[in-house]
PDB file of C-alpha atoms in Angstrom:
ATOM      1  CA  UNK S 786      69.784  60.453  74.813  1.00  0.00           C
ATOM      2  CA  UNK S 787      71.599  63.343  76.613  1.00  0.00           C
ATOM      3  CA  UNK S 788      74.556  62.902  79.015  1.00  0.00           C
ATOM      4  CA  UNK S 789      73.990  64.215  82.104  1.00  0.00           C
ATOM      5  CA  UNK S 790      77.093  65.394  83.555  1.00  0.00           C
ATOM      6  CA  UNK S 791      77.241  66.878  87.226  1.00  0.00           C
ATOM      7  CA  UNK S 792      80.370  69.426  87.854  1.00  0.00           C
ATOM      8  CA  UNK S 793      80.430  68.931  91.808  1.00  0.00           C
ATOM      9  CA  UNK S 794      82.949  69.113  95.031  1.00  0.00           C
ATOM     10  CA  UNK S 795      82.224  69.681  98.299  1.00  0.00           C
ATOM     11  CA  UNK S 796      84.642  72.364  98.399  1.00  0.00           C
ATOM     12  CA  UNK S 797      83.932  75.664  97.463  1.00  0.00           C
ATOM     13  CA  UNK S 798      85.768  78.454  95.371  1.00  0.00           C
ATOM     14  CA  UNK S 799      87.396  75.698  92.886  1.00  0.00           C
ATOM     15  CA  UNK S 800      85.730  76.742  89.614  1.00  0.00           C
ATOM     16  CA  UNK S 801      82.475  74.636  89.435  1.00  0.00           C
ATOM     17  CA  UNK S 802      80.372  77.346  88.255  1.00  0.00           C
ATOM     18  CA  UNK S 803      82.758  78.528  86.470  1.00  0.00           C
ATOM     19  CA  UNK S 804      83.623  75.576  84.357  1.00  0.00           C
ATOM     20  CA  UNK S 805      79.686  74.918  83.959  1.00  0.00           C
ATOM     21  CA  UNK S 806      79.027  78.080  82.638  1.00  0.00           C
ATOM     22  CA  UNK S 807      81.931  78.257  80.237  1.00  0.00           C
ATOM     23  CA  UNK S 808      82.019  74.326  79.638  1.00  0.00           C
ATOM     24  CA  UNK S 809      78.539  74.611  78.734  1.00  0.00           C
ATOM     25  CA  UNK S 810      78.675  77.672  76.367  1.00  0.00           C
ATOM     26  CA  UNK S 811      81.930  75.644  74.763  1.00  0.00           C
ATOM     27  CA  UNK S 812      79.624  72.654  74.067  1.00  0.00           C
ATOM     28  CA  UNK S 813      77.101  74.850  72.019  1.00  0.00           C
ATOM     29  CA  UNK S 814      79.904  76.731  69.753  1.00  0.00           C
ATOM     30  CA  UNK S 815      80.876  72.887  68.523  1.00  0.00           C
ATOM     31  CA  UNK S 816      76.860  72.917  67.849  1.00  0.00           C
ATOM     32  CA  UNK S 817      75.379  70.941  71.016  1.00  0.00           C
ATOM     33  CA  UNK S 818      72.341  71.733  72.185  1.00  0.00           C
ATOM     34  CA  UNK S 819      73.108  71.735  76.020  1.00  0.00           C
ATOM     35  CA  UNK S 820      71.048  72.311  78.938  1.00  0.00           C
ATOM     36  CA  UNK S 821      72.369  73.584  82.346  1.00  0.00           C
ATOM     37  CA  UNK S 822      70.782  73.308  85.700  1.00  0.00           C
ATOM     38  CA  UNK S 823      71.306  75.990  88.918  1.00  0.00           C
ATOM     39  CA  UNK S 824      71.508  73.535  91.287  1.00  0.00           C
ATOM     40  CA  UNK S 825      73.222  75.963  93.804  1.00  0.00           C
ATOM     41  CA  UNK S 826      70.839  78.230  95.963  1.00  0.00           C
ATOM     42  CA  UNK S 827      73.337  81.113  95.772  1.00  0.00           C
ATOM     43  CA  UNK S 828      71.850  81.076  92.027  1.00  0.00           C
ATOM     44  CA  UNK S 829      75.848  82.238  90.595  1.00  0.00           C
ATOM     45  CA  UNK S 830      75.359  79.862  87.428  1.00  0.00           C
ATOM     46  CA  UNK S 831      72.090  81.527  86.468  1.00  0.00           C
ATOM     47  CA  UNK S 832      73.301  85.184  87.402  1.00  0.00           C
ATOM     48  CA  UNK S 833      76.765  84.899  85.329  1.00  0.00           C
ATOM     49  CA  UNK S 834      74.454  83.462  82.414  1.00  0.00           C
ATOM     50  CA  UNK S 835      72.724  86.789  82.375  1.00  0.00           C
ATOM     51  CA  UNK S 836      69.503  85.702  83.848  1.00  0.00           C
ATOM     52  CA  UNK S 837      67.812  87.991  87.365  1.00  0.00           C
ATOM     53  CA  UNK S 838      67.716  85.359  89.530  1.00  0.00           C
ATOM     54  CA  UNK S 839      65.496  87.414  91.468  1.00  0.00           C
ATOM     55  CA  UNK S 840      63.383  87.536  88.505  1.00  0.00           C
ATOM     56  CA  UNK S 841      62.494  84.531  87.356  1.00  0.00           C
ATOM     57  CA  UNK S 842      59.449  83.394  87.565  1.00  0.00           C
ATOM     58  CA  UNK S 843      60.363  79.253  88.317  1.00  0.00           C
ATOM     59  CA  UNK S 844      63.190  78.424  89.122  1.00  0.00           C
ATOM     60  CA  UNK S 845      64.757  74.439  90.182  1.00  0.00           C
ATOM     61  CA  UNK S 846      62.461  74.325  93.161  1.00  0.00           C
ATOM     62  CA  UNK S 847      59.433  74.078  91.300  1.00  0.00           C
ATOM     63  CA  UNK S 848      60.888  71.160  89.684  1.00  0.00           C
ATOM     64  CA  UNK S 849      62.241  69.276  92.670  1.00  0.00           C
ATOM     65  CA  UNK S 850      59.260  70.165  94.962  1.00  0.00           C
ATOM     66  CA  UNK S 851      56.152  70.635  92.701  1.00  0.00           C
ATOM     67  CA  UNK S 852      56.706  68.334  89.554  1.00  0.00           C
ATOM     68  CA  UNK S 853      56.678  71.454  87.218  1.00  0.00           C
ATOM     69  CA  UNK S 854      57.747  69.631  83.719  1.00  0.00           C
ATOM     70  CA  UNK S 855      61.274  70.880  83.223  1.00  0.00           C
ATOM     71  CA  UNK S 856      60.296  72.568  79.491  1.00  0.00           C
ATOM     72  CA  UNK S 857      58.031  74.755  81.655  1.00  0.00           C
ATOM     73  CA  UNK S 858      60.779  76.032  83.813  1.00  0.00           C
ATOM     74  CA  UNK S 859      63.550  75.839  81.358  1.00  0.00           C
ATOM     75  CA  UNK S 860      64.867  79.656  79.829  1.00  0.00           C
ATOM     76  CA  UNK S 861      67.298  80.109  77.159  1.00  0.00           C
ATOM     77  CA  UNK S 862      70.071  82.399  77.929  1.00  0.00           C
ATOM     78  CA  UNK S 863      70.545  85.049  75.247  1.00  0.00           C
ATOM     79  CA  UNK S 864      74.097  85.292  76.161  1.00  0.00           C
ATOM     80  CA  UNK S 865      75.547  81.555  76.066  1.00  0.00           C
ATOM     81  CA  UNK S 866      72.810  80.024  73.280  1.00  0.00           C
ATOM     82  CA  UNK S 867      71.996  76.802  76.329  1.00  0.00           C
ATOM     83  CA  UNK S 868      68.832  76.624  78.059  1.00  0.00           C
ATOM     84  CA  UNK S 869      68.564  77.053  81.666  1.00  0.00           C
ATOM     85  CA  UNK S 870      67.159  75.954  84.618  1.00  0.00           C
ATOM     86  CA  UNK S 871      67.362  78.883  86.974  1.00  0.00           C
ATOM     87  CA  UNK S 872      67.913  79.072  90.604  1.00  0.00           C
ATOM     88  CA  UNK S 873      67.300  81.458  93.252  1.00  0.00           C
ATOM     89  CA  UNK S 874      67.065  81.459  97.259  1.00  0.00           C
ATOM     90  CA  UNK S 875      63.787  79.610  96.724  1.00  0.00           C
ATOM     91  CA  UNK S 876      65.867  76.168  95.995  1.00  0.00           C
ATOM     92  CA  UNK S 877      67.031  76.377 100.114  1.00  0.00           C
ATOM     93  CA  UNK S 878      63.774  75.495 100.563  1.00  0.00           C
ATOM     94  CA  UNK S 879      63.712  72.691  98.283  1.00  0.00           C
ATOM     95  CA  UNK S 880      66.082  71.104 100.370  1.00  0.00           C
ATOM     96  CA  UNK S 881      63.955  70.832 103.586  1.00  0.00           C
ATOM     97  CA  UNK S 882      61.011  70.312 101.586  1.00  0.00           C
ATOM     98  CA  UNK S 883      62.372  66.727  99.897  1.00  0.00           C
ATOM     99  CA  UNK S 884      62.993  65.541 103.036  1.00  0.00           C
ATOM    100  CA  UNK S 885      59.206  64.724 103.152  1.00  0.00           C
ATOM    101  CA  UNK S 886      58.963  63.611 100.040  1.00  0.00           C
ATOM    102  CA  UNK S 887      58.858  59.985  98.941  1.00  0.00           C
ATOM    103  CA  UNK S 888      61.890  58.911  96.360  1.00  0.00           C
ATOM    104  CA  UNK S 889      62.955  62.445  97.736  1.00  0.00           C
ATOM    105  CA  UNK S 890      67.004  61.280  95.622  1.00  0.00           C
ATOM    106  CA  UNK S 891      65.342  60.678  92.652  1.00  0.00           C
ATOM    107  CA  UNK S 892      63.523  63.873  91.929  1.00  0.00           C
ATOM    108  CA  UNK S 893      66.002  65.352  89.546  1.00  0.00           C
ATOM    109  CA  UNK S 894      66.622  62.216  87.484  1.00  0.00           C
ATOM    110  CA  UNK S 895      62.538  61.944  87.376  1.00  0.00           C
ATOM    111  CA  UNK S 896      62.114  65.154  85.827  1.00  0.00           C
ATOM    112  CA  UNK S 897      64.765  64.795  83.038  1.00  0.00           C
ATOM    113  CA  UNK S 898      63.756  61.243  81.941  1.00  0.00           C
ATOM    114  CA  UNK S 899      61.824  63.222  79.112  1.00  0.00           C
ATOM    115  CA  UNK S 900      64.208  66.290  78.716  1.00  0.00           C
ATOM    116  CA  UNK S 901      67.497  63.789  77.887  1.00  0.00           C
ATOM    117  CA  UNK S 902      66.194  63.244  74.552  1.00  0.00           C
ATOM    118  CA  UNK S 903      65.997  67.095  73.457  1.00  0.00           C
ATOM    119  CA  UNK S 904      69.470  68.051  74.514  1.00  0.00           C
ATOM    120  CA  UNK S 905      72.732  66.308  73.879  1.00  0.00           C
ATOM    121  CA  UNK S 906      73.999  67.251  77.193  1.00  0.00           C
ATOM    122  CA  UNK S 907      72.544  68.284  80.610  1.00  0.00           C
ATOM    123  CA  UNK S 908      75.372  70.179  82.624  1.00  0.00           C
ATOM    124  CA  UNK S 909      74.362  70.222  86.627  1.00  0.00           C
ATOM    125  CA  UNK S 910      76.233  73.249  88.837  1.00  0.00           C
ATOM    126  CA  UNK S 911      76.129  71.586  92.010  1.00  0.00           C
ATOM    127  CA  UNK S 912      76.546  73.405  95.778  1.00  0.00           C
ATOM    128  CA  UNK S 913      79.284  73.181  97.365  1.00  0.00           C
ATOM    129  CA  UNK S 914      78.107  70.830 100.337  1.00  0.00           C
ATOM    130  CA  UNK S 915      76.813  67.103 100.480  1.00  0.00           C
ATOM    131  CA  UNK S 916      73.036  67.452 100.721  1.00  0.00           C
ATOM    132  CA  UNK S 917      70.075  66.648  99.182  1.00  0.00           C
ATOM    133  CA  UNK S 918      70.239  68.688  96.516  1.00  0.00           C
ATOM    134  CA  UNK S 919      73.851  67.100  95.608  1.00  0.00           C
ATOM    135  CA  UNK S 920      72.459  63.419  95.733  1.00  0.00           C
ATOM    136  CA  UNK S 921      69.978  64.282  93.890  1.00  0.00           C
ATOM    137  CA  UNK S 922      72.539  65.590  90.823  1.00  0.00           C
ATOM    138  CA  UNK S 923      74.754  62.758  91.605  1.00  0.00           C
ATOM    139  CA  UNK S 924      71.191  60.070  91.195  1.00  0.00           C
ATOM    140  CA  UNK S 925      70.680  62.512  87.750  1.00  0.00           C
ATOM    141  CA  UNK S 926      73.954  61.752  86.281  1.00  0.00           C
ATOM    142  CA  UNK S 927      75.626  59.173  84.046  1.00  0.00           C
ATOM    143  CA  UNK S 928      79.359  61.226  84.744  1.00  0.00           C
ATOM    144  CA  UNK S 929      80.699  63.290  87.259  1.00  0.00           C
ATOM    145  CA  UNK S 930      83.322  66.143  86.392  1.00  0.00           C
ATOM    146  CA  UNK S 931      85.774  67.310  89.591  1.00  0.00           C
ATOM    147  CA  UNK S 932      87.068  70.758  89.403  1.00  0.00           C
ATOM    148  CA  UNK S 933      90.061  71.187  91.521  1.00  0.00           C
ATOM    149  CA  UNK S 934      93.037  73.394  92.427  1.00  0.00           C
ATOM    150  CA  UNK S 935      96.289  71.374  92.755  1.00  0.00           C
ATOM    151  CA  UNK S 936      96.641  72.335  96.347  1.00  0.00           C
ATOM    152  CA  UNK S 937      97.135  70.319  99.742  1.00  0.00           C
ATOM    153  CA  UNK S 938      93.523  70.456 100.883  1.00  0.00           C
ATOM    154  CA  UNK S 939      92.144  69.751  97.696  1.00  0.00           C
ATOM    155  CA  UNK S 940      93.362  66.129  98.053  1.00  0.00           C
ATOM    156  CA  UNK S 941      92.164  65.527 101.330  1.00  0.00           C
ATOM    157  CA  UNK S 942      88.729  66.695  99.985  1.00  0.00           C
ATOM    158  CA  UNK S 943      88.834  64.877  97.187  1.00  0.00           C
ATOM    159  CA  UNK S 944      89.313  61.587  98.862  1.00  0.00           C
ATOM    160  CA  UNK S 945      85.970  62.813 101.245  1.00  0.00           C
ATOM    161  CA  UNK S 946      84.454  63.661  97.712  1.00  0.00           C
ATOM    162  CA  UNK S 947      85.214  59.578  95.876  1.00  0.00           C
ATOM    163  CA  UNK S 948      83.824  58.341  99.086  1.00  0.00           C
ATOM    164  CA  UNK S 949      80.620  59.929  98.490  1.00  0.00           C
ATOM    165  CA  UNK S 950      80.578  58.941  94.814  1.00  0.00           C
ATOM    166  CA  UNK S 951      81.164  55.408  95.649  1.00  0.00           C
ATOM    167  CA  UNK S 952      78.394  54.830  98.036  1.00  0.00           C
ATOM    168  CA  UNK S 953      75.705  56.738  95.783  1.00  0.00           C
ATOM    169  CA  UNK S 954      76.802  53.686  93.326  1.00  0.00           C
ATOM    170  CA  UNK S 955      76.085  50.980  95.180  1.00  0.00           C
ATOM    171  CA  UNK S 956      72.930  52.543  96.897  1.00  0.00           C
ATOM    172  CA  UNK S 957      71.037  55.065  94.200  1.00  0.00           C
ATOM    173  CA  UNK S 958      72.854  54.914  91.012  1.00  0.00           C
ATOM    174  CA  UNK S 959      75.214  52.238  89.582  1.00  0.00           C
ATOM    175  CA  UNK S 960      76.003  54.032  86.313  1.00  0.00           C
ATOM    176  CA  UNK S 961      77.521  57.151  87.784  1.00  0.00           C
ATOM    177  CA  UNK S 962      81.486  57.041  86.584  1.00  0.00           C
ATOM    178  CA  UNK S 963      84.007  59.624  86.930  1.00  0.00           C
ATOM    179  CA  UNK S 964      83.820  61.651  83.723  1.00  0.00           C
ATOM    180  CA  UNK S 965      87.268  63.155  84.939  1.00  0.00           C
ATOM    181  CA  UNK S 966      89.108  65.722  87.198  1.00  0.00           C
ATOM    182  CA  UNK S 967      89.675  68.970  86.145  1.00  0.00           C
ATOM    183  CA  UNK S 968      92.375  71.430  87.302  1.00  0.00           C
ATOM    184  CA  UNK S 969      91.735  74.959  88.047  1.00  0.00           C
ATOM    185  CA  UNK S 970      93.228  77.702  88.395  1.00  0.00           C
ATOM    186  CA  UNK S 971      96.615  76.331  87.439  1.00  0.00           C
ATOM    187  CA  UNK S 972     100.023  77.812  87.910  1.00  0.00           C
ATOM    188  CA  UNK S 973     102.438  75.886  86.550  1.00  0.00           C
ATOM    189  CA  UNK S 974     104.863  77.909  88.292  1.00  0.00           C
ATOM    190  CA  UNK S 975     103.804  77.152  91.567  1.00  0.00           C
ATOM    191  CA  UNK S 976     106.178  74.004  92.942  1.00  0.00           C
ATOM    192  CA  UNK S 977     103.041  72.549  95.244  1.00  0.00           C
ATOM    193  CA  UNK S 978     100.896  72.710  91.934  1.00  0.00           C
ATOM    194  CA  UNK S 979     103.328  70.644  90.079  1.00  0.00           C
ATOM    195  CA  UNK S 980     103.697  68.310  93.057  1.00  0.00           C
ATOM    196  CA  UNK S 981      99.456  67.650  93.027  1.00  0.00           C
ATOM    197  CA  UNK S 982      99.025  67.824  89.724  1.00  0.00           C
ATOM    198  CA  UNK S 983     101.570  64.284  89.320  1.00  0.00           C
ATOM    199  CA  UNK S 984     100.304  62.901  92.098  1.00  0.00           C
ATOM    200  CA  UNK S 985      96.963  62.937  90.341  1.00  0.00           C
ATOM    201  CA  UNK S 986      98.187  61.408  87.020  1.00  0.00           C
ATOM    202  CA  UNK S 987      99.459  58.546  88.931  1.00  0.00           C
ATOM    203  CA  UNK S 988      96.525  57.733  90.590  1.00  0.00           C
ATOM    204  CA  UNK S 989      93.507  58.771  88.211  1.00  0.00           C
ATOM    205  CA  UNK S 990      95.830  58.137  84.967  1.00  0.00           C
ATOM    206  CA  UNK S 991      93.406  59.229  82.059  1.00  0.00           C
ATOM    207  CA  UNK S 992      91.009  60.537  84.693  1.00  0.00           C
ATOM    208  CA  UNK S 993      92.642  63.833  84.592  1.00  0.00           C
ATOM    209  CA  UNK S 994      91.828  65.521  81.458  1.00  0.00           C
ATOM    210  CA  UNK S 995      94.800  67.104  79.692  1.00  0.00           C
ATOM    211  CA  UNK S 996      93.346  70.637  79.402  1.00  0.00           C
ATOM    212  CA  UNK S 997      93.979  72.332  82.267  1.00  0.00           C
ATOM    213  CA  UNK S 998      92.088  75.934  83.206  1.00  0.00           C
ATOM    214  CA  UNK S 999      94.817  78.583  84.204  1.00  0.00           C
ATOM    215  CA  UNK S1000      94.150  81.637  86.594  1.00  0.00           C
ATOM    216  CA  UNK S1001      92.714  84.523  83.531  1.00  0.00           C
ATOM    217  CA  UNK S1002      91.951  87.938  84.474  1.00  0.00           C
ATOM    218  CA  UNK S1003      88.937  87.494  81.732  1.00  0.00           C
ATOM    219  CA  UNK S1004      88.094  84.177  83.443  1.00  0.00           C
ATOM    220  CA  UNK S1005      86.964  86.002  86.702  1.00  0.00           C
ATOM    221  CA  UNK S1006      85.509  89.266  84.925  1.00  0.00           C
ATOM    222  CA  UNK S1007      83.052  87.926  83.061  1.00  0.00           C
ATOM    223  CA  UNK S1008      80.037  86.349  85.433  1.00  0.00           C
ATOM    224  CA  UNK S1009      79.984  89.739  86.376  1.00  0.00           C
ATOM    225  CA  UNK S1010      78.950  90.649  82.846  1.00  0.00           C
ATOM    226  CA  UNK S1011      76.407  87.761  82.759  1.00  0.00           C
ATOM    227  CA  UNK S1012      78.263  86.051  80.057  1.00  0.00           C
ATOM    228  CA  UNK S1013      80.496  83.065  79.002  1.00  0.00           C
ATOM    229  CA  UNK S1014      84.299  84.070  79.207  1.00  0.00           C
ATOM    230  CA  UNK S1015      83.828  83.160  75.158  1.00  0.00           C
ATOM    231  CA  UNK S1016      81.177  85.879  74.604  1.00  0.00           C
ATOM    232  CA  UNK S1017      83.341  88.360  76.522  1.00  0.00           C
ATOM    233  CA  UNK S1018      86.394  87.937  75.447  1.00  0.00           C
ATOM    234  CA  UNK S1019      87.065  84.975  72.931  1.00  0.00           C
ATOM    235  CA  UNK S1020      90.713  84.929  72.397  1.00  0.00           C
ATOM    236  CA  UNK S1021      91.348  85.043  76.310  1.00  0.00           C
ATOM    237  CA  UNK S1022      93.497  81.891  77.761  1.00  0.00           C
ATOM    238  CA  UNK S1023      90.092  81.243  79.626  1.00  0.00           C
ATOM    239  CA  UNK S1024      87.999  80.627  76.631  1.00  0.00           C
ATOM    240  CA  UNK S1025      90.135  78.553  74.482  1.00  0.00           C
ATOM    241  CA  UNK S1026      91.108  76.592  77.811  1.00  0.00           C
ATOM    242  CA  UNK S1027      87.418  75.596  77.648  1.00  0.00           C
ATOM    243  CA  UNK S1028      87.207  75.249  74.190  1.00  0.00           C
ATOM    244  CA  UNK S1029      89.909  72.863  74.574  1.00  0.00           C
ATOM    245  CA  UNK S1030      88.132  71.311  77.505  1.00  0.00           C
ATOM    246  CA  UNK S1031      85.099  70.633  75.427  1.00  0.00           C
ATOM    247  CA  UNK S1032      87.038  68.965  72.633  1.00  0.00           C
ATOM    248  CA  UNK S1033      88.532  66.742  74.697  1.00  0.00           C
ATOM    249  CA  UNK S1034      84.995  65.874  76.486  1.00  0.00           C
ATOM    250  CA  UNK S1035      83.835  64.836  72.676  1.00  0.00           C
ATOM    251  CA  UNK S1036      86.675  63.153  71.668  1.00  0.00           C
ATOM    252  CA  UNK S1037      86.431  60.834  74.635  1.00  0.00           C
ATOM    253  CA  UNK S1038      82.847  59.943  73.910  1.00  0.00           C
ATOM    254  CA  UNK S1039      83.424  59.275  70.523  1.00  0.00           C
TER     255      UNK S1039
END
C-alpha cells in the first residue's frame, strides 16, 4: 500500500508546493510511481506541473463533493512522469460544500482507500490555512512533511501547526506521525537561520531531515515553465537538494 504523505503549514510562501512538486518528480526518477493531489484552490501544484488548471475537465472537487473515483479524475503530467489530481477555483467550493456532508473529514481518505495500492506514494499539496480541506489531507495521511524557513515566525507557527496535528490524532486519525521538518530556503549565512535551524535539532532530533533546500534561482524559475526544477535544469542546487531529499525519505522507510 501507498504512503500518503501530506506537505502542509498554515503558513504560506515556505515551499510546500514547491517541495511537492519537486519531491514528487524526485520520487519517480528513483522509479516510484507517485501520485500528487492539488489540494490548494489557487491550483499552483497543478499549474507548475504543466497542467491548465483552467482546463481541466475534473479537478479535486469532484472527488471530495461528488464521489468521482479518483482514476477518473487522475491526469498524468507529461512533464514530471506522476499522476495528478488537479485543482482549480472549483475546490473553494468544495470547502463550503463538505460542510453538509456526512463524514465531511473523511472524504479524501475514502476516495484513496482503492488508489493506495496502485501508487507507492500519494503526495498531498495542502493550502495554506486550517480548513476543511486541510483536515481532510491530514485524516488521508499516514505522515506529515513541514516545510519551513528557519525564521522567528516560523516557530511560533509551527507550535500553532503540532497543535493541530495532535488533536486530529486523538479525534480523526491516530496513525498520522510526523514524517519530518523540512528547511527551506536556507542560508546558511544568515546568523537567525543558524540560530532556528539548532533550535530545531534539539527539539525534533531526527525529525529534521538532513537535506536542507537552499534559496536557487532555478528553484523559483521553473513552475513558471510547468516543470520539476529536475526537468528544467537537473544539475541546479535545487534539483539535487530534492534528489537528496527523496533519498533520505527512502532510506528512512527502509
Amino acid at each position: 500500500m501507498g504512503r500518503v504523505i501530506a506537505v502542509t503549514n498554515q503558513k504560506g510562501g515556505v515551499g510546500k508546493t514547491t517541495t511537492c512538486v519537486n519531491l514528487a518528480a524526485s520520487l519517480v526518477a528513483t522509479k516510484k510511481k507517485v501520485l500528487l493531489i492539488d489540494l490548494d484552490p489557487q491550483g499552483n501544484a497543478t499549474m507548475g506541473s504543466g497542467i491548465d488548471k483552467n482546463a481541466v475537465e475534473r479537478s479535486l472537487y469532484d472527488v471530495l463533493v461528488h464521489n468521482v473515483p479518483i482514476a477518473e479524475v487522475s491526469v498524468h503530467a507529461e512533464n514530471c512522469g506522476y499522476d495528478m489530481i488537479p485543482s482549480n477555483a472549483d475546490v473553494t467550493a468544495a470547502e463550503v460544500e463538505l460542510l453538509a456532508i456526512e463524514g465531511k473529514e473523511f472524504r479524501l481518505r475514502d476516495a484513496l482507500a482503492i488508489e493506495r495500492a496502485e501508487y507507492d506514494y500519494i503526495m498531498i499539496d495542502c493550502p495554506p490555512s486550517l480548513n476543511m480541506l486541510t483536515v481532510n489531507a491530514l485524516t488521508a495521511a499516514q505522515g506529515v512533511i513541514i516545510p519551513m524557513q528557519c525564521e522567528y515566525y516560523a516557530l511560533e507557527g509551527l507550535s500553532a501547526l503540532l497543535e493541530t496535528i495532535s488533536q486530529i490524532q486523538q479525534v480523526l486519525n491516530p496513525k498520522l506521525e510526523i514524517e519530518g521538518l523540512l528547511r527551506t530556503m536556507y542560508d546558511p549565512r544568515n546568523s537567525l537561520t543558524n540560530d532556528v535551524s539548532k533550535q530545531l535539532a534539539e527539539y525534533f532530533g531526527d525529525k529534521v531531515y538532513r537535506t536542507v533546500i537552499p534559496r536557487n534561482v532555478r528553484l523559483a524559475e521553473a513552475p513558471s515553465h510547468g516543470m520539476p526544477v529536475m526537468a528544467y535544469e537537473k544539475q541546479s542546487k535545487g534539483a539535487l537538494s530534492y534528489l537528496a531529499l527523496a533519498g533520505e525519505i527512502l532510506r528512512r522507510s527502509d
